[in-house]
Short mmCIF file of C-alpha atoms and ligand atoms in Angstrom, two decimals:
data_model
loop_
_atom_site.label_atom_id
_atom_site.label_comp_id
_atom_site.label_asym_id
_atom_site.label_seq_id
_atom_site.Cartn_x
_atom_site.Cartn_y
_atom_site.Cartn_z
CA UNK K 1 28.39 336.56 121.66
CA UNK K 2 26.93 332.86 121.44
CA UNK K 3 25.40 333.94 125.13
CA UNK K 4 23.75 336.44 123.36
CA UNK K 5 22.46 334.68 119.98
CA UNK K 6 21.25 331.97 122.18
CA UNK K 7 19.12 334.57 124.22
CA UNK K 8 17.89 336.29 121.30
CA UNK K 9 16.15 332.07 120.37
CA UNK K 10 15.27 331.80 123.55
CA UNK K 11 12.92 335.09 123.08
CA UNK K 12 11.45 333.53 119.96
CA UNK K 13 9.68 330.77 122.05
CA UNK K 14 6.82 333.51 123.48
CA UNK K 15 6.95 335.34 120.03
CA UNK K 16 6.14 331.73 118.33
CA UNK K 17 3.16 331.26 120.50
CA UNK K 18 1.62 335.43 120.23
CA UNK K 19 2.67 335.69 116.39
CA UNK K 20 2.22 332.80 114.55
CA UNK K 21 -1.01 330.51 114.03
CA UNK K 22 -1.25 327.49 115.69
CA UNK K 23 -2.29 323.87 114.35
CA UNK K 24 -2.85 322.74 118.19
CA UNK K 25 -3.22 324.14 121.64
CA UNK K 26 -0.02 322.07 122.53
CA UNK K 27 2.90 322.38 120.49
CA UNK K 28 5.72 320.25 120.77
CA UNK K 29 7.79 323.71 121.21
CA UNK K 30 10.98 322.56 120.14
CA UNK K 31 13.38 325.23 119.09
CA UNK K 32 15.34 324.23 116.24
CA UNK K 33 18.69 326.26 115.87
CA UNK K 34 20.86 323.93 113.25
CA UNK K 35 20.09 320.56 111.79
CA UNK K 36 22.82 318.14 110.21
CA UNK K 37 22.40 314.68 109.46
CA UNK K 38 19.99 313.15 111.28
CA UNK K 39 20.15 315.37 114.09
CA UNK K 40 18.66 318.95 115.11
CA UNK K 41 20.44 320.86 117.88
CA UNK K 42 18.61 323.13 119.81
CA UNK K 43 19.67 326.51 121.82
CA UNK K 44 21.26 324.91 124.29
CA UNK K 45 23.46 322.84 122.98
CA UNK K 46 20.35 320.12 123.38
CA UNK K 47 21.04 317.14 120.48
CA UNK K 48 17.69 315.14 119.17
CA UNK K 49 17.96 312.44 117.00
CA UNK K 50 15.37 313.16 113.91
CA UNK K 51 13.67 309.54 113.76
CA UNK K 52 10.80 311.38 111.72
CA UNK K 53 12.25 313.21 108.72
CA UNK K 54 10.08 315.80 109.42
CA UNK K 55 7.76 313.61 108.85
CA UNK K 56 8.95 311.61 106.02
CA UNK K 57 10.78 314.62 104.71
CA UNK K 58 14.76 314.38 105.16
CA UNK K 59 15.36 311.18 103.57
CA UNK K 60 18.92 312.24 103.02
CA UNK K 61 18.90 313.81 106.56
CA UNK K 62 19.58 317.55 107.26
CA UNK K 63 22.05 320.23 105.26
CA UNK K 64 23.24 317.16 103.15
CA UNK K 65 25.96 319.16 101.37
CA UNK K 66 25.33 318.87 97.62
CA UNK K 67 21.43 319.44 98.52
CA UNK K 68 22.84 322.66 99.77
CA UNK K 69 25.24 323.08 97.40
CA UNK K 70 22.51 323.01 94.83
CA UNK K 71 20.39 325.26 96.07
CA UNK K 72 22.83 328.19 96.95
CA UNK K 73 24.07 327.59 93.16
CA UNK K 74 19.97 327.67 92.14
CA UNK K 75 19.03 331.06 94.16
CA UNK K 76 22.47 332.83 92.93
CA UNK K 77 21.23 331.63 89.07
CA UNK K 78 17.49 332.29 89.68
CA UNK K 79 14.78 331.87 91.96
CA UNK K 80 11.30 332.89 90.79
CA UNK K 81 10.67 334.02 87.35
CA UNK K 82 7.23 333.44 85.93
CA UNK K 83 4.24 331.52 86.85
CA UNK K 84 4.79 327.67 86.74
CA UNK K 85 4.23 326.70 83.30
CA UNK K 86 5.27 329.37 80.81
CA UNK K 87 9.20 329.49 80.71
CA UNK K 88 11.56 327.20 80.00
CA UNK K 89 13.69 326.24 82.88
CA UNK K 90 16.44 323.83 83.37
CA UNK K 91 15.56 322.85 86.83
CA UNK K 92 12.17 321.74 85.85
CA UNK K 93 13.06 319.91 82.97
CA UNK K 94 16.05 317.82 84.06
CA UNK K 95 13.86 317.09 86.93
CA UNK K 96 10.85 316.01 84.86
CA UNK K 97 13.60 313.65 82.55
CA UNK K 98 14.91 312.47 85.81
CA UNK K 99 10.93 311.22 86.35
CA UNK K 100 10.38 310.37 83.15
CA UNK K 101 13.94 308.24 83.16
CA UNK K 102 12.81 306.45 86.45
CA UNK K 103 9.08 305.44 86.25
CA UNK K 104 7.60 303.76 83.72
CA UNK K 105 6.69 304.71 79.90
CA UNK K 106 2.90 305.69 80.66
CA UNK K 107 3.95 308.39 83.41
CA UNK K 108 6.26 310.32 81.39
CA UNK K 109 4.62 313.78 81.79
CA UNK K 110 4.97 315.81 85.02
CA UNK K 111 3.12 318.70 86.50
CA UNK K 112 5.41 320.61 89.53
CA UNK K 113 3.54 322.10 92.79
CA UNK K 114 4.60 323.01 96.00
CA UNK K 115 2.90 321.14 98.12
CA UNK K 116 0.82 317.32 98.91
CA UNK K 117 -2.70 318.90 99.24
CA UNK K 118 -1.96 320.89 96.19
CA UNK K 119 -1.09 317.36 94.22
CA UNK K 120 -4.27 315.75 95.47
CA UNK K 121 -5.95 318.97 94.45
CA UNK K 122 -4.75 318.92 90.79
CA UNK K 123 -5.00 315.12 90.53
CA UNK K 124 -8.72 315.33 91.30
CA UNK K 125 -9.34 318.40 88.73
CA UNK K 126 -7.60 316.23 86.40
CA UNK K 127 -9.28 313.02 85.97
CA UNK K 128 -12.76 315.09 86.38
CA UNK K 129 -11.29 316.85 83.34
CA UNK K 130 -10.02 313.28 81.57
CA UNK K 131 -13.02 311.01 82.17
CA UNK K 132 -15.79 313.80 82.32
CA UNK K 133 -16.67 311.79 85.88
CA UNK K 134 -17.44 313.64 88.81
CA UNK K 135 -17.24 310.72 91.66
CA UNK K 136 -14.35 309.55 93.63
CA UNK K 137 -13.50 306.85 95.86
CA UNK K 138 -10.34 306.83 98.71
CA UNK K 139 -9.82 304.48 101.20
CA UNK K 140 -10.61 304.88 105.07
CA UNK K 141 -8.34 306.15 107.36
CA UNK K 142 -6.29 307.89 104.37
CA UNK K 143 -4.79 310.92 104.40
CA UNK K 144 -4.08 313.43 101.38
CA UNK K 145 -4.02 316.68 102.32
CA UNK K 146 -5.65 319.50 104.02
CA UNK K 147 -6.98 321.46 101.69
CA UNK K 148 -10.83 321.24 101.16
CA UNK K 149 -10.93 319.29 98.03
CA UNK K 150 -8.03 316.68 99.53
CA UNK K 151 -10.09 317.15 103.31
CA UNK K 152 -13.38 315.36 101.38
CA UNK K 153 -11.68 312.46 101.03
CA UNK K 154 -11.36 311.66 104.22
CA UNK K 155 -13.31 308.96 106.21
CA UNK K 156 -13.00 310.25 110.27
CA UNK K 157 -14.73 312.94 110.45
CA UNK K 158 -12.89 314.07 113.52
CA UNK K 159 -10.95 317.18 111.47
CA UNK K 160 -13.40 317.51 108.76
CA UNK K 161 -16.62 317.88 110.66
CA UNK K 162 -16.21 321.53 111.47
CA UNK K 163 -15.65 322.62 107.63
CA UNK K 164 -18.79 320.96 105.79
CA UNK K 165 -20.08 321.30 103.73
CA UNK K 166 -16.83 319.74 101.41
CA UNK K 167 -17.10 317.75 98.04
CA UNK K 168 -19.80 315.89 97.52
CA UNK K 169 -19.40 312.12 95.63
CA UNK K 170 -16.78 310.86 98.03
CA UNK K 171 -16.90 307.47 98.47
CA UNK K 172 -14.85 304.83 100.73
CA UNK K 173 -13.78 301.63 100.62
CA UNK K 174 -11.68 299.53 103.44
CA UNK K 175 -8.46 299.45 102.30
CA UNK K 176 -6.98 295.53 101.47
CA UNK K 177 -10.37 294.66 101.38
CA UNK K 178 -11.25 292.53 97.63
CA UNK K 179 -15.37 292.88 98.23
CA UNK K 180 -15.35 296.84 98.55
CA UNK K 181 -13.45 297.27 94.73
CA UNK K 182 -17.18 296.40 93.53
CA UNK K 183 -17.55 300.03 95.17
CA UNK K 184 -16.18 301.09 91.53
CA UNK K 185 -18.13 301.65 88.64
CA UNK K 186 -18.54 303.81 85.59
CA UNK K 187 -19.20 306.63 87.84
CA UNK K 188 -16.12 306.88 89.11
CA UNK K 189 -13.51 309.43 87.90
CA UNK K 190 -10.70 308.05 89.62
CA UNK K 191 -10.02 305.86 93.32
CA UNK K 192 -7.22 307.66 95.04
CA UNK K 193 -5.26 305.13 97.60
CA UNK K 194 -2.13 305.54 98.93
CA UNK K 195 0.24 302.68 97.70
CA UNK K 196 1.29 302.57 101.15
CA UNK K 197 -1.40 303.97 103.92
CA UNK K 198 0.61 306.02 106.36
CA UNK K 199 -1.53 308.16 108.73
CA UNK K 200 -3.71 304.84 109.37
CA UNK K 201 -0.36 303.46 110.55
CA UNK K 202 1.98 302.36 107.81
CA UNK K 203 -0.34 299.64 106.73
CA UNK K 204 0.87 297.74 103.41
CA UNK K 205 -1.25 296.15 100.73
CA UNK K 206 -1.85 292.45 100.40
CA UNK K 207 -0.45 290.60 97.81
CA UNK K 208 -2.46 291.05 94.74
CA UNK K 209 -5.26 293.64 96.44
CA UNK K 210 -3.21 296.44 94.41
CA UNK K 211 -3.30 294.30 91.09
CA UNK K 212 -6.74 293.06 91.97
CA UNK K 213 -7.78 297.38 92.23
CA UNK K 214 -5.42 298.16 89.16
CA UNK K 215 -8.35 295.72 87.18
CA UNK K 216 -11.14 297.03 88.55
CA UNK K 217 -10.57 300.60 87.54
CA UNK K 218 -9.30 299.51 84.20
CA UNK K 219 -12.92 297.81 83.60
CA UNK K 220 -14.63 300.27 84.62
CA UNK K 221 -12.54 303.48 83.22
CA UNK K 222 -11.48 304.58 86.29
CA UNK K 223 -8.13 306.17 86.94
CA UNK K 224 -5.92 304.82 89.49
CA UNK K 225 -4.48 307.77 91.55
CA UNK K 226 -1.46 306.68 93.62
CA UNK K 227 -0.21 308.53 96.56
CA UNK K 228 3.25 308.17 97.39
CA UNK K 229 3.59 311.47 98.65
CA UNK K 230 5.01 309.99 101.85
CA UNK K 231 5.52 306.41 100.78
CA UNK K 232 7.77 307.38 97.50
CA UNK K 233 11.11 308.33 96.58
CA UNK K 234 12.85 305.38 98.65
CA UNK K 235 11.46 305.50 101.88
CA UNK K 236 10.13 301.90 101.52
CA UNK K 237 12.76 300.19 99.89
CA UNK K 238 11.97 300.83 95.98
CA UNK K 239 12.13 304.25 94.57
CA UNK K 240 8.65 304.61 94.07
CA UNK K 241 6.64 302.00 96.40
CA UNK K 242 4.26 300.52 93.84
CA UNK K 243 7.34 299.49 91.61
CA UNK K 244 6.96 296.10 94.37
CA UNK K 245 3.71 295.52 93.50
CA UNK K 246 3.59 295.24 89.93
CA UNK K 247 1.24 297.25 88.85
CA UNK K 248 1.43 301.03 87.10
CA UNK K 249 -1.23 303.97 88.10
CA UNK K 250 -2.38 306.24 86.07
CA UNK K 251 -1.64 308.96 88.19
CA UNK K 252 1.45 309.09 90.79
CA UNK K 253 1.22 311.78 93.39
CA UNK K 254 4.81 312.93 94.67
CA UNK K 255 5.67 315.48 97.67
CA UNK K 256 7.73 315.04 101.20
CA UNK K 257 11.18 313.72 100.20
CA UNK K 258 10.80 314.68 96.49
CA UNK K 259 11.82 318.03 97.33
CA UNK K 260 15.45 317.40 99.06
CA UNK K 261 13.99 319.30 102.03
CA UNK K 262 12.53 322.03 99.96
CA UNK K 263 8.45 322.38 99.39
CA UNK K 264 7.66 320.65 95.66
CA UNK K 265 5.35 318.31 94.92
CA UNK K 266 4.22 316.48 91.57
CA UNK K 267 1.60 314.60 89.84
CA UNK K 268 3.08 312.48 87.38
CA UNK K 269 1.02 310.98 84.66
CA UNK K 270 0.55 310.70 80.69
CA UNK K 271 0.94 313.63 78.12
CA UNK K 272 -2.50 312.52 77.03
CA UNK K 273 -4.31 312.93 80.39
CA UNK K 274 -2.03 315.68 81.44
CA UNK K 275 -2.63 317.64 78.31
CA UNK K 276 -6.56 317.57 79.55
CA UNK K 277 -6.14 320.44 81.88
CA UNK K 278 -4.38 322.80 79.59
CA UNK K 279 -7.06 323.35 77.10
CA UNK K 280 -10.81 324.60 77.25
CA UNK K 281 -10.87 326.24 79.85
CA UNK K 282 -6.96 326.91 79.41
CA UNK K 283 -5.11 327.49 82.51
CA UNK K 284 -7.17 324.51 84.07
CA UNK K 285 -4.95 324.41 86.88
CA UNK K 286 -2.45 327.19 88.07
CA UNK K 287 0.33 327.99 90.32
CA UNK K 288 2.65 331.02 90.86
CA UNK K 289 5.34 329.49 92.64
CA UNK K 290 4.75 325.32 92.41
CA UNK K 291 7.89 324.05 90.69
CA UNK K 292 10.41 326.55 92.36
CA UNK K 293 13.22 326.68 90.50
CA UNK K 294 15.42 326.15 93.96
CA UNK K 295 13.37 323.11 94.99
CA UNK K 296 13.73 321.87 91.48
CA UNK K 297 17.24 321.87 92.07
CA UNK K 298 17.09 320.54 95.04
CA UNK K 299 15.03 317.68 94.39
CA UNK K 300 17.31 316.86 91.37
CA UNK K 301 20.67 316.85 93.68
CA UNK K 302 18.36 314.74 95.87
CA UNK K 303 17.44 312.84 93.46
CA UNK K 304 20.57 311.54 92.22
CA UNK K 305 22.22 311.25 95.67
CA UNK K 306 19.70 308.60 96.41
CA UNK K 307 20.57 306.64 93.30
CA UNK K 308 24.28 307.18 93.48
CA UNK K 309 25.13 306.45 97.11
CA UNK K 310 22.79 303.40 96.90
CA UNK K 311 20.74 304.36 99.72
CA UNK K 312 17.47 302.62 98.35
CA UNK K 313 19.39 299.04 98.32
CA UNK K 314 20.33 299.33 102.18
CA UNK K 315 16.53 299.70 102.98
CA UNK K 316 16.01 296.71 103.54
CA UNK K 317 19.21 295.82 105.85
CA UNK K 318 18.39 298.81 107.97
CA UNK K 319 14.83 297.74 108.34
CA UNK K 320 16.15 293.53 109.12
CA UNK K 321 17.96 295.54 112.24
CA UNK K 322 15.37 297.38 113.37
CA UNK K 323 13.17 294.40 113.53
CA UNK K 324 15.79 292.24 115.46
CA UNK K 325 16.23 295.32 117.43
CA UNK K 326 12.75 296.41 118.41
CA UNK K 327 11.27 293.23 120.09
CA UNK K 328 9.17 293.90 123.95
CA UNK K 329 6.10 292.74 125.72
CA UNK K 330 4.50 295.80 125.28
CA UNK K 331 4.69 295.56 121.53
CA UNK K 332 1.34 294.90 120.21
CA UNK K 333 2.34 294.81 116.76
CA UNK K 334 5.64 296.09 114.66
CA UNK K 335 4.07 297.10 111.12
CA UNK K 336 7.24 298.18 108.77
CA UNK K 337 7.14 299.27 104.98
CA UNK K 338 10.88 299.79 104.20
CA UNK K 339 11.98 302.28 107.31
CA UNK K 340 9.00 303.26 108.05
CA UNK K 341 7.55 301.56 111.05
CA UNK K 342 4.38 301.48 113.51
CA UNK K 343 4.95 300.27 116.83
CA UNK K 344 1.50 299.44 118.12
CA UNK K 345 0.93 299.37 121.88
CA UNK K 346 -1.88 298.86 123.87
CA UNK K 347 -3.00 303.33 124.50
CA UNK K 348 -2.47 306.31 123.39
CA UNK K 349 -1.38 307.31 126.89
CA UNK K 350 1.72 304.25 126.51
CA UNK K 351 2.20 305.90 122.79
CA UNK K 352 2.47 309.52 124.86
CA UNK K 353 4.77 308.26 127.58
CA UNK K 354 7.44 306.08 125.42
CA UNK K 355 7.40 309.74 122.71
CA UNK K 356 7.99 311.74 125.83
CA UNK K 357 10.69 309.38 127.35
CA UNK K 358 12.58 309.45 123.93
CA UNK K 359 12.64 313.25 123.82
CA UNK K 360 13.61 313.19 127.00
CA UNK K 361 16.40 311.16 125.75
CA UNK K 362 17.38 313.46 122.56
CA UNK K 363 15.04 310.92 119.86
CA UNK K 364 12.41 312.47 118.17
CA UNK K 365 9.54 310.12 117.38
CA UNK K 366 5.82 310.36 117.12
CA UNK K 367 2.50 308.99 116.66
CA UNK K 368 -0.03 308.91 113.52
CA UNK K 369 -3.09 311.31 112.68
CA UNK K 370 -5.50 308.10 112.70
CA UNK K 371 -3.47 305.66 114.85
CA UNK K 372 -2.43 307.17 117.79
CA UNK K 373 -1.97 303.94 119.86
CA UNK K 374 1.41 303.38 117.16
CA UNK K 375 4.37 305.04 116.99
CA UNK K 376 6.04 305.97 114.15
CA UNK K 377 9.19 305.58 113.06
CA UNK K 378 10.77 307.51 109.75
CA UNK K 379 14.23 307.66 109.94
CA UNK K 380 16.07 309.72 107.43
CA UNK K 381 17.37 306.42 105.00
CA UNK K 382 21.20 307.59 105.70
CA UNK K 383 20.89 306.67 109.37
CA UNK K 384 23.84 304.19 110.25
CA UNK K 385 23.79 300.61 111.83
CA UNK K 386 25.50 302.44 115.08
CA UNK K 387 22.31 304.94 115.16
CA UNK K 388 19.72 302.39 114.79
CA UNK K 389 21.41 300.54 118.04
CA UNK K 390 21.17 303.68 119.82
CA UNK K 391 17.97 305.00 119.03
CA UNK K 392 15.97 301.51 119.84
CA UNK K 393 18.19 301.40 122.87
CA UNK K 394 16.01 304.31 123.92
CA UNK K 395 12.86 303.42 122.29
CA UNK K 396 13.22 299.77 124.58
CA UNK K 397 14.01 302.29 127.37
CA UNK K 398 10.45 303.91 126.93
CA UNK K 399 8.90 300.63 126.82
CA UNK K 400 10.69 299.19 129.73
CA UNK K 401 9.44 301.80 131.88
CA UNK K 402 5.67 301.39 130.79
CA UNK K 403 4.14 299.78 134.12
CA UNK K 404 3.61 295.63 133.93
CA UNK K 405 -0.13 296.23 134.76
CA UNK K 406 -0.33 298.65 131.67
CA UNK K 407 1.16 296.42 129.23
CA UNK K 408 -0.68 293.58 130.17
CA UNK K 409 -3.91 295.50 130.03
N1 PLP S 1 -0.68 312.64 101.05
C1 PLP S 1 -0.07 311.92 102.00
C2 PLP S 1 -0.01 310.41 101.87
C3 PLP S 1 0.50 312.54 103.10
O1 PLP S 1 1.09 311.81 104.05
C4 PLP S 1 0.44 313.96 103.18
C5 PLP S 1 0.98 314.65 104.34
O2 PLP S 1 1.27 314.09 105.38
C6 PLP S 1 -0.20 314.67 102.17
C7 PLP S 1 -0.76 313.97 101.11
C8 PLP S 1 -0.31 316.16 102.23
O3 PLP S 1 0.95 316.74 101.98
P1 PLP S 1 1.23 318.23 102.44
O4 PLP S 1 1.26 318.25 103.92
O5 PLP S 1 2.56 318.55 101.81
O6 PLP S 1 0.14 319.06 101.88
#
């Protein structure tokens, strides 16, 4: 019987490649059969180690029983019933108090969606809307989505090019640099930054460049957008990463872990700037399905598993170990926000060899969309002290195998 199942996976690999689209000529083609923890098990009885999340996803892991329990409870109760926006429903709200309960006074209204792109989407519609502005600034090397409104904000042109023409009145400004904030004036509806830049290769802000960007756009009447669509909801060490910076946006983009696994997103802001999108036109913005009543409920489970089991206060411990942990010659430079880590080497072909070593090896990690000479690192935050040991173990493995002459060059 298992003989069989497993054959009946094994088919789906040509399927995969004739019937559904492709974001690459080279898929990693891993077949995926369970998931628990921080593992995924494959047909074979093959065992990875998930040192991505999913990319930044599974911050309490895979099938984390009261994540599950939640949703089966959800879909028995309801799943869809109305476009987002019209009925009342519980999920929604206790999730929006939870928000509301957590993040400070000013962001106390939320807006559900399904996915990042469709935050940065909404967000941008929404301070056009508040501020009557029709400019917007994001940093290089930032990423906030794929769709075409989120594509025009970003600086390489590399996966952009072939889709112009996009917005127009994108500007960009190096992020942590003080000299570019003079970038933003009255014309600008709102800069969207990333609190922590990921793609770029989990770069952090300096100390005061956030506060320093928080003045500028109050002077000038521009709204802050913050996207913590990857960086938020622990993965850093704070709940919400710009709660260590001191500073409040006006906008707070949420997706990846905010949904327990399940596709949700938010943008979070103020009853008086929300309110700006529901009136003249009404429906300014709309979604059928954003705010799923399931991933509601399974962000909320999520939600309070991460405060209850205390899993944002043992950031920082887990990250200490890594850092002992991870220390080679061919380590260029070890960049972490929280657990979260790039591990710069000297080429994309080392970055390609040490990923394909630790697959080789059952860990799963990867590189960045404009950093590949990093890897990254994005363990799900329940990962234990034991796993960390094991999973550098094989990361140093990688490295150790890297030639002398190619480290040195
Ligand atoms: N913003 C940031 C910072 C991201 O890292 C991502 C995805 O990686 C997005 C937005 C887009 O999210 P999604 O892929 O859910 O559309």
């Amino acid at each position: 019987m298992i003989a069989y199942f497993c054959s009946m996976i094994q088919s789906h690999r040509a399927s995969f490649l004739q019937h559904l689209g492709q974001t690459s000529p080279f898929p990693l083609m891993l077949e995926v059969v369970d998931a628990r923890g921080i593992f995924l098990y494959g047909p074979n009885g093959e065992q990875w180690m998930d040192l991505i999340s999913g990319i930044g996803v599974n911050a309490l892991g895979h099938a984390d029983p009261d994540i599950v329990k939640a949703v089966q409870e959800q879909a028995a109760r309801f799943m869809h019933t109305m476009v987002y926006g019209e009925y009342v429903l519980a999920p929604q709200v206790l999730l929006a108090e939870l928000l509301a309960k957590h993040l400070p006074e000013s962001l106390n209204c939320t807006y559900l969606l399904g996915t990042g792109t469709e935050a940065t989407e909404m967000a941008m519609k929404l301070a056009k809307r508040y501020t009557g502005r029709r400019q917007f600034i994001a940093a290089e090397n930032a990423y906030h989505g794929s769709t075409q409104g989120a594509a025009s904000l970003m600086s390489p042109t590399t996966f952009t090019q072939a889709y112009r023409p996009l917005l127009p009145g994108i500007h960009h400004i190096r992020f942590n640099n003080l000299t570019d904030l003079d970038k933003i004036t009255k014309d600008i509806a709102a800069v969207i930054i990333e609190t922590v830049q990921g793609e770029a290769g989990v770069i952090v802000p300096h100390a005061n460049y956030l506060q320093a960007l928080r003045a500028k756009c109050a002077e000038t009447g521009t709204l802050l957008i913050l996207d913590e669509i990857q960086a938020g909801f622990g993965r850093t060490g704070n709940l919400f990463a710009f709660e260590k910076y001191g500073i409040v946006p006006d906008i707070l983009l949420l997706g990846k872990a905010f949904g327990g696994g399940m596709p949700l997103s938010a943008v979070v802001s103020s009853r008086e700037i929300m309110i700006t999108l529901s009136d003249q036109p009404i429906l300014g913005h709309i979604t059928t399905t954003g705010g799923h009543p399931v991933s509601c409920a399974a962000s909320v489970a999520a939600f309070n598993k991460l405060i209850s089991e205390n899993l944002i206060a043992q950031v920082a411990e887990k990250e200490a170990l890594f850092r002992q942990l991870l220390i080679h010659p061919a380590i260029r430079d070890l960049r972490p926000a929280g657990l979260w880590f790039a591990i710069e080497l000297a080429s994309f072909d080392q970055v390609q060899k040490v990923v394909a070593h630790c697959l080789a090896n059952g860990v799963i990690i990867d590189w960045f969309l404009f950093n590949d000479r990093s890897l990254r690192l994005a363990p799900p935050l329940i990962i234990t002290e034991e796993q960390i040991r094991v999973a550098c173990a094989v990361i140093l493995g990688g490295l150790d195998n890297l030639s002398q002459a190619s480290i040195n060059c």
